[in-house]
PDB file of C-alpha atoms in Angstrom:
ATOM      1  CA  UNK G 237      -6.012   3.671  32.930  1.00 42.00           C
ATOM      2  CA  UNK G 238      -5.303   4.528  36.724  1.00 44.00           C
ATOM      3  CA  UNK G 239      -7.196   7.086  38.458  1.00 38.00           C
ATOM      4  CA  UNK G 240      -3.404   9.401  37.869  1.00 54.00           C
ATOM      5  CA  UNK G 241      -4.639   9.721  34.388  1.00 72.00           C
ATOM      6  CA  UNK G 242      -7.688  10.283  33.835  1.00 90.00           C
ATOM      7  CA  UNK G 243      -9.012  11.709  30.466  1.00 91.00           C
ATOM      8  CA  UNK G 244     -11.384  14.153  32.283  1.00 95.00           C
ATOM      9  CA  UNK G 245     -10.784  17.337  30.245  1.00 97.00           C
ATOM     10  CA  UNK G 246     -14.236  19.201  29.232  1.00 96.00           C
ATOM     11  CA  UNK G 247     -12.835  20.793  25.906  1.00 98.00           C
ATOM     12  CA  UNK G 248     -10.457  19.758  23.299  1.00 98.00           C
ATOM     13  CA  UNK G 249      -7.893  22.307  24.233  1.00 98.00           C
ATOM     14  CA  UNK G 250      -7.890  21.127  27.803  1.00 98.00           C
ATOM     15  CA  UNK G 251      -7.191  17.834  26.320  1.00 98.00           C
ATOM     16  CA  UNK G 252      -4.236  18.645  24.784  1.00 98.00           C
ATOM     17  CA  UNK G 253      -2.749  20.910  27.556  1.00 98.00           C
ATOM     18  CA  UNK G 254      -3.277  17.485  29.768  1.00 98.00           C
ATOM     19  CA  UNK G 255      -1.515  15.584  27.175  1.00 98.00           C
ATOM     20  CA  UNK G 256       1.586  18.029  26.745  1.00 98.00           C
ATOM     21  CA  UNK G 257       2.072  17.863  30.750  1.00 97.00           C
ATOM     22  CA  UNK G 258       2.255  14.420  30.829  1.00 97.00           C
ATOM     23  CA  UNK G 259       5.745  13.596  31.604  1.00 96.00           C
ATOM     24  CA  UNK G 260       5.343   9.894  31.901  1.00 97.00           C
ATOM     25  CA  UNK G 261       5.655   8.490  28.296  1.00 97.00           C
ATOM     26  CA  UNK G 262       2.678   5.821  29.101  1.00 97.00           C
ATOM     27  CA  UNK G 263       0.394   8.375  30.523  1.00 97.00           C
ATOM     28  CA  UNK G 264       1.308  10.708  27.301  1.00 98.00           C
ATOM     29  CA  UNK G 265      -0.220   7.713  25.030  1.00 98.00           C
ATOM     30  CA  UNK G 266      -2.973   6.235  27.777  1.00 97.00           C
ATOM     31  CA  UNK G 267      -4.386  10.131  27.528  1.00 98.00           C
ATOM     32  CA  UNK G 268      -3.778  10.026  24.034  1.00 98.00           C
ATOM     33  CA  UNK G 269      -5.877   7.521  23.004  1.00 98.00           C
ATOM     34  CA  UNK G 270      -8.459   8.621  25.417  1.00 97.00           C
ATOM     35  CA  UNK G 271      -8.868  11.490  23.955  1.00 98.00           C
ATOM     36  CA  UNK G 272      -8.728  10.622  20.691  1.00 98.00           C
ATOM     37  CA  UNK G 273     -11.648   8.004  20.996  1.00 97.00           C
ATOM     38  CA  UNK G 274     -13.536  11.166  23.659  1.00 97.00           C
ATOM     39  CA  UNK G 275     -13.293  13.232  20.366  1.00 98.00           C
ATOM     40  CA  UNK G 276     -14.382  11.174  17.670  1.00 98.00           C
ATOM     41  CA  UNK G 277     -17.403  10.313  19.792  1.00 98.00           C
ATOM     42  CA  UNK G 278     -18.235  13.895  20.209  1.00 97.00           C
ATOM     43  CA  UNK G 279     -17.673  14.270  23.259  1.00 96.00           C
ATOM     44  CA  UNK G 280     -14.643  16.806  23.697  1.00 97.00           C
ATOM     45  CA  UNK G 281     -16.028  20.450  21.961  1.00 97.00           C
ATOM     46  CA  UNK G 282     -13.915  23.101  20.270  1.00 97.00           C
ATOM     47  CA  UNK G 283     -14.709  25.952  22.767  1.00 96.00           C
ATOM     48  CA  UNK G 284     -14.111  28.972  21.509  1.00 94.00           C
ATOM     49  CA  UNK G 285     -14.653  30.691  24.854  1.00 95.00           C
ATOM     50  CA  UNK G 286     -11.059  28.299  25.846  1.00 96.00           C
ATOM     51  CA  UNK G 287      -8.175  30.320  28.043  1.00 95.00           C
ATOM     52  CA  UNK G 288      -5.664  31.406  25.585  1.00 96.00           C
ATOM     53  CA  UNK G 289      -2.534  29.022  24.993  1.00 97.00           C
ATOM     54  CA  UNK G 290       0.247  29.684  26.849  1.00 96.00           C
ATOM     55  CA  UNK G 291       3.450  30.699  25.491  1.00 96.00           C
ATOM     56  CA  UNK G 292       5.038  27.283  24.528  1.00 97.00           C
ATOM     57  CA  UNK G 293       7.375  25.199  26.657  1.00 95.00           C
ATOM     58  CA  UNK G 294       9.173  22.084  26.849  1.00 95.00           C
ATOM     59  CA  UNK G 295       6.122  19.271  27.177  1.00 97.00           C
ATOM     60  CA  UNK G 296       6.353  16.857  29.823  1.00 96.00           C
ATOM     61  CA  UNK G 297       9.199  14.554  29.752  1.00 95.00           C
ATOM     62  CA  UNK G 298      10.492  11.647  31.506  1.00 94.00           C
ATOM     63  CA  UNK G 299      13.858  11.967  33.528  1.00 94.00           C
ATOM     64  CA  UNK G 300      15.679   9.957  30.819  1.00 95.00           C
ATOM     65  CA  UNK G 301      16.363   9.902  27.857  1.00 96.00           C
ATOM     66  CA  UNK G 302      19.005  12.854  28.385  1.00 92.00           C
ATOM     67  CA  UNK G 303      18.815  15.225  25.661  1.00 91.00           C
ATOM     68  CA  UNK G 304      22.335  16.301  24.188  1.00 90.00           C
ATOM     69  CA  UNK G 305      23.430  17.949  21.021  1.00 86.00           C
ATOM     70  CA  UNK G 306      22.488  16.118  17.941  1.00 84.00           C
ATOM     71  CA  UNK G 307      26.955  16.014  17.347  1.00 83.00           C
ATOM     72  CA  UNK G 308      26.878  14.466  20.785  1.00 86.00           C
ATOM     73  CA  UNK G 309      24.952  11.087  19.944  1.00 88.00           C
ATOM     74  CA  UNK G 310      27.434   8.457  19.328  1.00 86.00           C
ATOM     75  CA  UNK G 311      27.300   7.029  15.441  1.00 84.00           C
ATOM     76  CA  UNK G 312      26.701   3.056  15.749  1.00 82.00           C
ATOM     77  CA  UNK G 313      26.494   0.462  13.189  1.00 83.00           C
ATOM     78  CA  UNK G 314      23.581  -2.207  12.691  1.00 85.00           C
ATOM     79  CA  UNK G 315      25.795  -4.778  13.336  1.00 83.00           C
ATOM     80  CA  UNK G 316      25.372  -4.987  16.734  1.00 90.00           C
ATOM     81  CA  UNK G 317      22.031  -5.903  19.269  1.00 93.00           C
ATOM     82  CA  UNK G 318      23.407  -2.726  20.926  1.00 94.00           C
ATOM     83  CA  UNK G 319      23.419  -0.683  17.500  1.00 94.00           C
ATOM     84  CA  UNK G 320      20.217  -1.554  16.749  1.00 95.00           C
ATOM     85  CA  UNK G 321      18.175  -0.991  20.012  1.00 96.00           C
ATOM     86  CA  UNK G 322      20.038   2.789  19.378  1.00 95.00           C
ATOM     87  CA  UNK G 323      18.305   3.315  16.378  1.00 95.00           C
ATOM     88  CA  UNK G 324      15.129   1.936  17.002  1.00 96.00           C
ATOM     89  CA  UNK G 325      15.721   4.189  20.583  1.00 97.00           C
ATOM     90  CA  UNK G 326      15.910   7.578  17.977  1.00 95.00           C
ATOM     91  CA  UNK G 327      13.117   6.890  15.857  1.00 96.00           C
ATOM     92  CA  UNK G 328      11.166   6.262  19.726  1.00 97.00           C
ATOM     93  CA  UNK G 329      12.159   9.420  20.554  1.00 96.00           C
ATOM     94  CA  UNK G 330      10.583  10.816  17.419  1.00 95.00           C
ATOM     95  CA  UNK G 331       7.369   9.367  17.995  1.00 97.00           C
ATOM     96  CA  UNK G 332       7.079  10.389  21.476  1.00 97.00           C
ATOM     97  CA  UNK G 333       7.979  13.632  20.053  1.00 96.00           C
ATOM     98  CA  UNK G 334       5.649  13.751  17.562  1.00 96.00           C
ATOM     99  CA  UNK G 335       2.899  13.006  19.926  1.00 98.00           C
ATOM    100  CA  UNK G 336       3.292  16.462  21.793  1.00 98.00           C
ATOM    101  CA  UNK G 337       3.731  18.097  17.678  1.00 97.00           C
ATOM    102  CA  UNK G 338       0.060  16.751  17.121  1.00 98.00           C
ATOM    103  CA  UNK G 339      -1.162  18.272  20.727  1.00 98.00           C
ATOM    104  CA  UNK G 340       0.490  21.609  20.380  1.00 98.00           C
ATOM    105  CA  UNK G 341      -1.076  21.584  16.680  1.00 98.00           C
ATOM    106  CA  UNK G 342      -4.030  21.457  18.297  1.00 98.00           C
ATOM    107  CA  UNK G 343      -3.573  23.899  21.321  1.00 98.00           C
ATOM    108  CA  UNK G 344      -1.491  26.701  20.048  1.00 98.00           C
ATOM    109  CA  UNK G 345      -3.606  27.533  16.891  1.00 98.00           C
ATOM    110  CA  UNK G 346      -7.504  28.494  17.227  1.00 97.00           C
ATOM    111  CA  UNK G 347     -10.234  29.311  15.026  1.00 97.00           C
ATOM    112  CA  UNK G 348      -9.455  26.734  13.035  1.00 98.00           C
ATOM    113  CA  UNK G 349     -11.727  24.459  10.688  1.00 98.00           C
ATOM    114  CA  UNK G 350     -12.603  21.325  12.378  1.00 97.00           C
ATOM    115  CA  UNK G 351     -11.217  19.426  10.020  1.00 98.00           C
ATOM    116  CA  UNK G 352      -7.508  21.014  11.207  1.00 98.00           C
ATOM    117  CA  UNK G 353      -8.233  19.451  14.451  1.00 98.00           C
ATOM    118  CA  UNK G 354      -9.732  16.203  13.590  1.00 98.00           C
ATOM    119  CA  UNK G 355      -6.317  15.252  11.809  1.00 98.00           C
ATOM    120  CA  UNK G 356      -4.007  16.866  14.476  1.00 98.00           C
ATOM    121  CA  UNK G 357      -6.041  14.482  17.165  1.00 98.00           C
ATOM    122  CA  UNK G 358      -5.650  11.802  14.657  1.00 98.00           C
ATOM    123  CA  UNK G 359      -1.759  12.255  14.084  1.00 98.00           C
ATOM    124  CA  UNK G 360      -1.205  12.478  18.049  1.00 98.00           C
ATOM    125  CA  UNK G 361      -2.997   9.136  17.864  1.00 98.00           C
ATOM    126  CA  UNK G 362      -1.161   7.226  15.592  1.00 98.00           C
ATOM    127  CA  UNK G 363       2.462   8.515  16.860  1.00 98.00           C
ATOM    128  CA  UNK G 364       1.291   7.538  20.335  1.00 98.00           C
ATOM    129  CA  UNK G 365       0.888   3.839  18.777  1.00 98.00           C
ATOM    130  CA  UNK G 366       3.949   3.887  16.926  1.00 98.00           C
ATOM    131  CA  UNK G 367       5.858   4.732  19.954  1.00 98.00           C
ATOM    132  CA  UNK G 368       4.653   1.653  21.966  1.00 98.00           C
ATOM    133  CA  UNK G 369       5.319  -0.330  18.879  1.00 98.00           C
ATOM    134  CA  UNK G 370       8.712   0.644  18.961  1.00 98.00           C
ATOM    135  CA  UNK G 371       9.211   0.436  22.736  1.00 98.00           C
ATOM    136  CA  UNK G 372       7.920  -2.902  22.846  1.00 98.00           C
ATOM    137  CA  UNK G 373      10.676  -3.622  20.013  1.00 98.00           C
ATOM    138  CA  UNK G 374      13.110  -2.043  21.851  1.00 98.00           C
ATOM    139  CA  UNK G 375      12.433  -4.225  25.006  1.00 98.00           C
ATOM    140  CA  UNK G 376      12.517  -7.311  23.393  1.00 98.00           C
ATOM    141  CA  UNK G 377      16.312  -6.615  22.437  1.00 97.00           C
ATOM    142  CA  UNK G 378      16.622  -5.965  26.154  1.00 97.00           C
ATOM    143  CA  UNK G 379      17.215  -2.109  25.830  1.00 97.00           C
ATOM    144  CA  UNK G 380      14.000   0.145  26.992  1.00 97.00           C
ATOM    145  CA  UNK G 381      13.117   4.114  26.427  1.00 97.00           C
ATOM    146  CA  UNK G 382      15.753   6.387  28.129  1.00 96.00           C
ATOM    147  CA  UNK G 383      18.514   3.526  27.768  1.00 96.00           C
ATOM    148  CA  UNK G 384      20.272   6.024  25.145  1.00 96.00           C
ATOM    149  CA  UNK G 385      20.753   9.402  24.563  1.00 94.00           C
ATOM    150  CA  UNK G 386      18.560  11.765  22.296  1.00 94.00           C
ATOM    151  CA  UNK G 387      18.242  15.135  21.087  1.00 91.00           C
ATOM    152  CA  UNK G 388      16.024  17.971  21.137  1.00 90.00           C
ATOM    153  CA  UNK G 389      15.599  19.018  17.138  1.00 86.00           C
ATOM    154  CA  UNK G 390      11.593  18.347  16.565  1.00 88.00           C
ATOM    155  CA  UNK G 391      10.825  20.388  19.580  1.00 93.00           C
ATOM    156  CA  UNK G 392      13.162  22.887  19.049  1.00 91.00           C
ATOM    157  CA  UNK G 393      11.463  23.848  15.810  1.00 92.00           C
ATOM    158  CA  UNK G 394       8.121  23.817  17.583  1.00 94.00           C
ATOM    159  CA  UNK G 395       8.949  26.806  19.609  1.00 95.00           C
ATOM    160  CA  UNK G 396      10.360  28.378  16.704  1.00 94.00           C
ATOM    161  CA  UNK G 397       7.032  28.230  14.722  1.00 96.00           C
ATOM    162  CA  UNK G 398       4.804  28.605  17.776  1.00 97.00           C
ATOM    163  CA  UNK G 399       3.965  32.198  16.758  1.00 96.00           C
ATOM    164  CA  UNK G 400       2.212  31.250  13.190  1.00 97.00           C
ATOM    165  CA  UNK G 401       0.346  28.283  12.116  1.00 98.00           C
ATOM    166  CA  UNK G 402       1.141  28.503   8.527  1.00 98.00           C
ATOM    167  CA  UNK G 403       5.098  28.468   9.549  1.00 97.00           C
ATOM    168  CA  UNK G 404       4.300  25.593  11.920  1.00 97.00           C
ATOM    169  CA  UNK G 405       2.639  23.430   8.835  1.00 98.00           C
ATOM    170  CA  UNK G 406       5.364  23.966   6.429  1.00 96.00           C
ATOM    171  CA  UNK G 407       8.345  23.200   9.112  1.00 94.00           C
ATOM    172  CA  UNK G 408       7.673  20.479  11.405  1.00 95.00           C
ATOM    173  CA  UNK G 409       5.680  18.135   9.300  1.00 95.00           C
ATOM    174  CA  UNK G 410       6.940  18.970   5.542  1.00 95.00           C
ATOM    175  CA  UNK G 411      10.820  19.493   6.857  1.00 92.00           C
ATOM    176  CA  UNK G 412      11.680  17.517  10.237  1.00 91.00           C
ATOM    177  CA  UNK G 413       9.377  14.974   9.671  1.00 92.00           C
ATOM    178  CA  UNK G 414       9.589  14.418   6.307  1.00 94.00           C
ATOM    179  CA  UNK G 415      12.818  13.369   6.855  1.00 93.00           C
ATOM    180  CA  UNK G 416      11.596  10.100   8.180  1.00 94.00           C
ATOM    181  CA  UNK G 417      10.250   9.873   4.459  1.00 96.00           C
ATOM    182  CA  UNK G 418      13.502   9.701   3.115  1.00 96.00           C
ATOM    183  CA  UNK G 419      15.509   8.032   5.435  1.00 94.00           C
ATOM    184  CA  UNK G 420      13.176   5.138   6.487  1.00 96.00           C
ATOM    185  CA  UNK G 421      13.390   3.037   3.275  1.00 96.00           C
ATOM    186  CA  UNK G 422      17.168   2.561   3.504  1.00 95.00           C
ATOM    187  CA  UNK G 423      16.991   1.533   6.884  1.00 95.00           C
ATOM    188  CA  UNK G 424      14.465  -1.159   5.916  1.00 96.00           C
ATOM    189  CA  UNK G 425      16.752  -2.553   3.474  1.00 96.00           C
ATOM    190  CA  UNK G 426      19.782  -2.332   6.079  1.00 95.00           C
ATOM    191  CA  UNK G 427      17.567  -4.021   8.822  1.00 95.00           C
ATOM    192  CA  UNK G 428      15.968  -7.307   6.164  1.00 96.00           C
ATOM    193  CA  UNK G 429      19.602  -7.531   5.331  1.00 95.00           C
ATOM    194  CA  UNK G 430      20.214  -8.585   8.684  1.00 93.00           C
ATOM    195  CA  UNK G 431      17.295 -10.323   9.021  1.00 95.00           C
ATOM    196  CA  UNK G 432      15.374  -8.306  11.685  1.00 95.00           C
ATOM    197  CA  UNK G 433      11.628  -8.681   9.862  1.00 97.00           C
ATOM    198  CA  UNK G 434      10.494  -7.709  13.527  1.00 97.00           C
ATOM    199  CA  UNK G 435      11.334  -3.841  12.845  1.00 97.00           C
ATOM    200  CA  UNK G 436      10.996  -4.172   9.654  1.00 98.00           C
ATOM    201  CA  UNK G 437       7.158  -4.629   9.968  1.00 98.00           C
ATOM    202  CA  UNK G 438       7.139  -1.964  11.962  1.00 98.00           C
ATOM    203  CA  UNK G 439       8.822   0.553  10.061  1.00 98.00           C
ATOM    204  CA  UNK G 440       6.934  -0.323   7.197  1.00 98.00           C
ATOM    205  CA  UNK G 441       3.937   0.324   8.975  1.00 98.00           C
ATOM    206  CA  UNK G 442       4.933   3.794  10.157  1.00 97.00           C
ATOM    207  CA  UNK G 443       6.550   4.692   6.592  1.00 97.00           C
ATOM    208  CA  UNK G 444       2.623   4.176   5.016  1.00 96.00           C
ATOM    209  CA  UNK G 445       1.073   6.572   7.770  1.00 97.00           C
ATOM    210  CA  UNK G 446       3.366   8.894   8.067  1.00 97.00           C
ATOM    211  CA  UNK G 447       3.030   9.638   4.547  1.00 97.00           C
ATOM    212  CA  UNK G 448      -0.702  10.522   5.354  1.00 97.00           C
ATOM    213  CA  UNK G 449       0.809  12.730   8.225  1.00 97.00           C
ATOM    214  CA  UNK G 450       3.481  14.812   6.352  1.00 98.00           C
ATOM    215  CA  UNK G 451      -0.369  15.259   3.483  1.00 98.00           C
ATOM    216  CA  UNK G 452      -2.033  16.647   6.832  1.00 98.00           C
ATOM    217  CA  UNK G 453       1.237  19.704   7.116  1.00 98.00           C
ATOM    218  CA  UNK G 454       0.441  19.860   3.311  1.00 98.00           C
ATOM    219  CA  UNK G 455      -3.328  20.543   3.124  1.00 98.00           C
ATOM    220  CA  UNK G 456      -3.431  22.773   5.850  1.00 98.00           C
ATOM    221  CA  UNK G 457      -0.137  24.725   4.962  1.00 98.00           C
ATOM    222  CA  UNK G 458      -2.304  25.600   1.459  1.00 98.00           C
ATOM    223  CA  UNK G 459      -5.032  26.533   3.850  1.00 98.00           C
ATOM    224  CA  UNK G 460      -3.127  29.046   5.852  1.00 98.00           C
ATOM    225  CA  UNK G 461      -1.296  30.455   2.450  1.00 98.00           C
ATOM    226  CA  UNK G 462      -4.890  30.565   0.833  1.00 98.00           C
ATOM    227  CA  UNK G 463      -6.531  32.489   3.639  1.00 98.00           C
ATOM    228  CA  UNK G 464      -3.495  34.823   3.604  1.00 98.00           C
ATOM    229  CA  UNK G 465      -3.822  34.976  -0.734  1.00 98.00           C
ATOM    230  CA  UNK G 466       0.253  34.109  -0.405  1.00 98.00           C
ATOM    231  CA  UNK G 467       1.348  31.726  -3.410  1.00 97.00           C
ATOM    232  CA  UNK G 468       2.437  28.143  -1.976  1.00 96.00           C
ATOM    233  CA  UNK G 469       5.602  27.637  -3.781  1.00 95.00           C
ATOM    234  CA  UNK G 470       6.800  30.993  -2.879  1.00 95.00           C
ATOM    235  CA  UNK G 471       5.953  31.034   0.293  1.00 96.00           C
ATOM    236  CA  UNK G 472       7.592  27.610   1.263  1.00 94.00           C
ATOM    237  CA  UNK G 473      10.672  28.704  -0.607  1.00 92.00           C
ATOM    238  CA  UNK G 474      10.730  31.949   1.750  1.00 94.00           C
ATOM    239  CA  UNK G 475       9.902  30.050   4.743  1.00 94.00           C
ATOM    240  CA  UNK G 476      13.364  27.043   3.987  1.00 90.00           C
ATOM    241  CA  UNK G 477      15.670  29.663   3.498  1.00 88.00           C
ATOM    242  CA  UNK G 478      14.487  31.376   7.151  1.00 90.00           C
ATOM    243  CA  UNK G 479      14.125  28.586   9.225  1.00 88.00           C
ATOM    244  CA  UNK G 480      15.447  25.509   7.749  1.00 83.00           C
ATOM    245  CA  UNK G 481      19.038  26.120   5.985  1.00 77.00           C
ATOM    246  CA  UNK G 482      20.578  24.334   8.811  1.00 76.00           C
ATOM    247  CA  UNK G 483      18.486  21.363   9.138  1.00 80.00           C
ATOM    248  CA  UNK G 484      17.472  20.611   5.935  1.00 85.00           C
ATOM    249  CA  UNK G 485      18.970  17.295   4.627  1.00 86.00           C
ATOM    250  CA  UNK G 486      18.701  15.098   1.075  1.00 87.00           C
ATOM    251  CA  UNK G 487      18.466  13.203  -0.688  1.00 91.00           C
ATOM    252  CA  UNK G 488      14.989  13.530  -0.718  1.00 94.00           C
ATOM    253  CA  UNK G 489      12.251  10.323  -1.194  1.00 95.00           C
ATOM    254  CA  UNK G 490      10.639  12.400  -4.378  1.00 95.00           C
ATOM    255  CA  UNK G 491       7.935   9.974  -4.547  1.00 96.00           C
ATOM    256  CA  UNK G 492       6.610  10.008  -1.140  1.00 96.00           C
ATOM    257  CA  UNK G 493       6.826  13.315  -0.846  1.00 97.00           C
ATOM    258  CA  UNK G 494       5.173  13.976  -3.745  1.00 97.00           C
ATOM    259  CA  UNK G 495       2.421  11.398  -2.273  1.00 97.00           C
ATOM    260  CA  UNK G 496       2.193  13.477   0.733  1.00 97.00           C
ATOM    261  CA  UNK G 497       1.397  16.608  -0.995  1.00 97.00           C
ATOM    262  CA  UNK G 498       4.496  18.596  -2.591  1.00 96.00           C
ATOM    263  CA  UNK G 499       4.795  20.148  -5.679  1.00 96.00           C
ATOM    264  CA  UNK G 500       6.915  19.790  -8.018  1.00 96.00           C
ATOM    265  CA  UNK G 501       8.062  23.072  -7.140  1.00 94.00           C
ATOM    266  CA  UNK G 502       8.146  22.339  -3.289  1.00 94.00           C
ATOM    267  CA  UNK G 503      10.279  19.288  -4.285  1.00 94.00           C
ATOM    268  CA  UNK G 504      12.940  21.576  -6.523  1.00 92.00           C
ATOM    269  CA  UNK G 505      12.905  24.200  -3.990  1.00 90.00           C
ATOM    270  CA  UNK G 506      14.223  21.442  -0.879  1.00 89.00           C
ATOM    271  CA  UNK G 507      16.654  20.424  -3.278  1.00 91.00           C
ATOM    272  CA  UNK G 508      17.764  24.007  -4.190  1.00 89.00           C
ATOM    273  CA  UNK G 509      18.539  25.041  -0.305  1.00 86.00           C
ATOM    274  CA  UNK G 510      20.500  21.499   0.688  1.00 86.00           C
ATOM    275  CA  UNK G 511      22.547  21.968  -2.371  1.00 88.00           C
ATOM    276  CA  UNK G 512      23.250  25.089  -0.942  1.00 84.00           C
ATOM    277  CA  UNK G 513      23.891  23.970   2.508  1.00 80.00           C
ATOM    278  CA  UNK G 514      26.840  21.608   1.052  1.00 81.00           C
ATOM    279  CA  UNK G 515      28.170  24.045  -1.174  1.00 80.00           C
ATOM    280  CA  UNK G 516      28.303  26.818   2.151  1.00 70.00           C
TER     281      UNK G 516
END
């Protein structure tokens, strides 16, 4: 790590703040796995006496990819070297995306059990390693991060739910990225059909742990509804047909998101407000 990014924050929110403003994607994950290992040593407190977040903004980006409506990014098939790189390109994006979702996790809401932070660190972690994974993947076809153009969706959401934890939990994890549940085990079968076992392996690989990420949004949206004595099934029911109408998509993977934490309920409700979204 150069001297440009040095994990020298004194508190855990300071940490994250640092990580956010990081616009170059390998300074996001060199201070990301920093920090990680600085807090499970011990060695980056929870101050309670920490400034106050800010109000939320766009995290620190790199000049490319440019960001366009989700309508605007070109469809392209698997068939190609070209289509491929795209689509291991968007699930990139994702990741570097879901770094900053673990860091503002950990910034925006305080007075939290340590436990909430441990995992958020933990998340930010692994998504900082899947996004090399991927970028490394994506140069070897000759393509690199910012060769295509991406959207704005994950982060979008964040600033919606930046006002309430519990709305944060049952969004961005259990909604937008929970989709990656569902999606990711047809494009493993597309990809060994064509006999790329390279992104296979890694695909499979973030498929298992982000099933332990999506259980994180799970346990700690029951915390927030417990605290608040609000019923869980309810709530998330209330909470889809606020925020997520639009961006809600099945089918649904029904068993790993009922290995990540969903009730049977949960799982009747998602299907409930995309069967409405087709029929509108």
């Amino acid at each position: 790590m150069n001297a440009a990014v040095a994990a020298d924050a004194r508190d855990l929110f300071a940490a994250a703040q640092h990580c956010l403003d990081a616009r170059d994607p390998d300074a996001k994950v060199a201070l990301t796995h920093a920090y990680a290992r600085r807090f499970s040593a011990g060695e980056l407190p929870i101050d309670p006496a920490a400034p106050a977040p800010a109000p939320i903004r766009m995290p620190g980006r790199p000049e490319r990819p440019r960001l366009v409506h989700p309508r605007a990014l070109p469809r392209r098939g698997f068939g190609s070297t070209e289509g491929r790189a795209a689509f291991i390109h968007a699930i990139a994006h994702i990741e570097l995306n879901a770094i900053d979702l673990g860091w503002d996790a950990v910034y925006r809401f305080r007075e939290l059990p340590p436990g909430y932070y441990a995992d958020w660190v933990r998340v930010a972690d692994d998504e900082a390693r899947h996004f090399v994974l991927l970028r490394d993947r994506l140069r070897a076809l000759g393509f690199d991060y910012g060769a295509f153009d991406a959207h704005n969706g994950l982060w979008e959401m964040c600033e919606k739910t930046a006002h309430d934890g519990m709305a944060r939990m049952a969004l961005v994890p259990r909604v937008l990225e929970a989709r990656g549940l569902d999606v990711t085990p047809g494009m493993i079968v597309k990809l060994r059909s064509l006999g790329d076992t390279d992104t296979v392996t890694i695909l499979e690989l973030i498929l298992r742990e982000e099933v332990a990420h999506v259980a994180a949004g799970s346990r700690w949206f029951r915390w927030f509804c417990a605290r608040r004595e609000l019923e869980p099934n309810a709530t998330f029911r209330a909470l889809l047909a606020d925020y997520a109408r639009a961006v809600l998509h099945g089918p649904f993977n029904l068993d790993a998101r009922a290995a990540a934490g969903f009730s049977e309920e949960e799982l009747a409700a998602l299907q409930a407000v995309d069967a409405e979204r087709l029929q509108a």
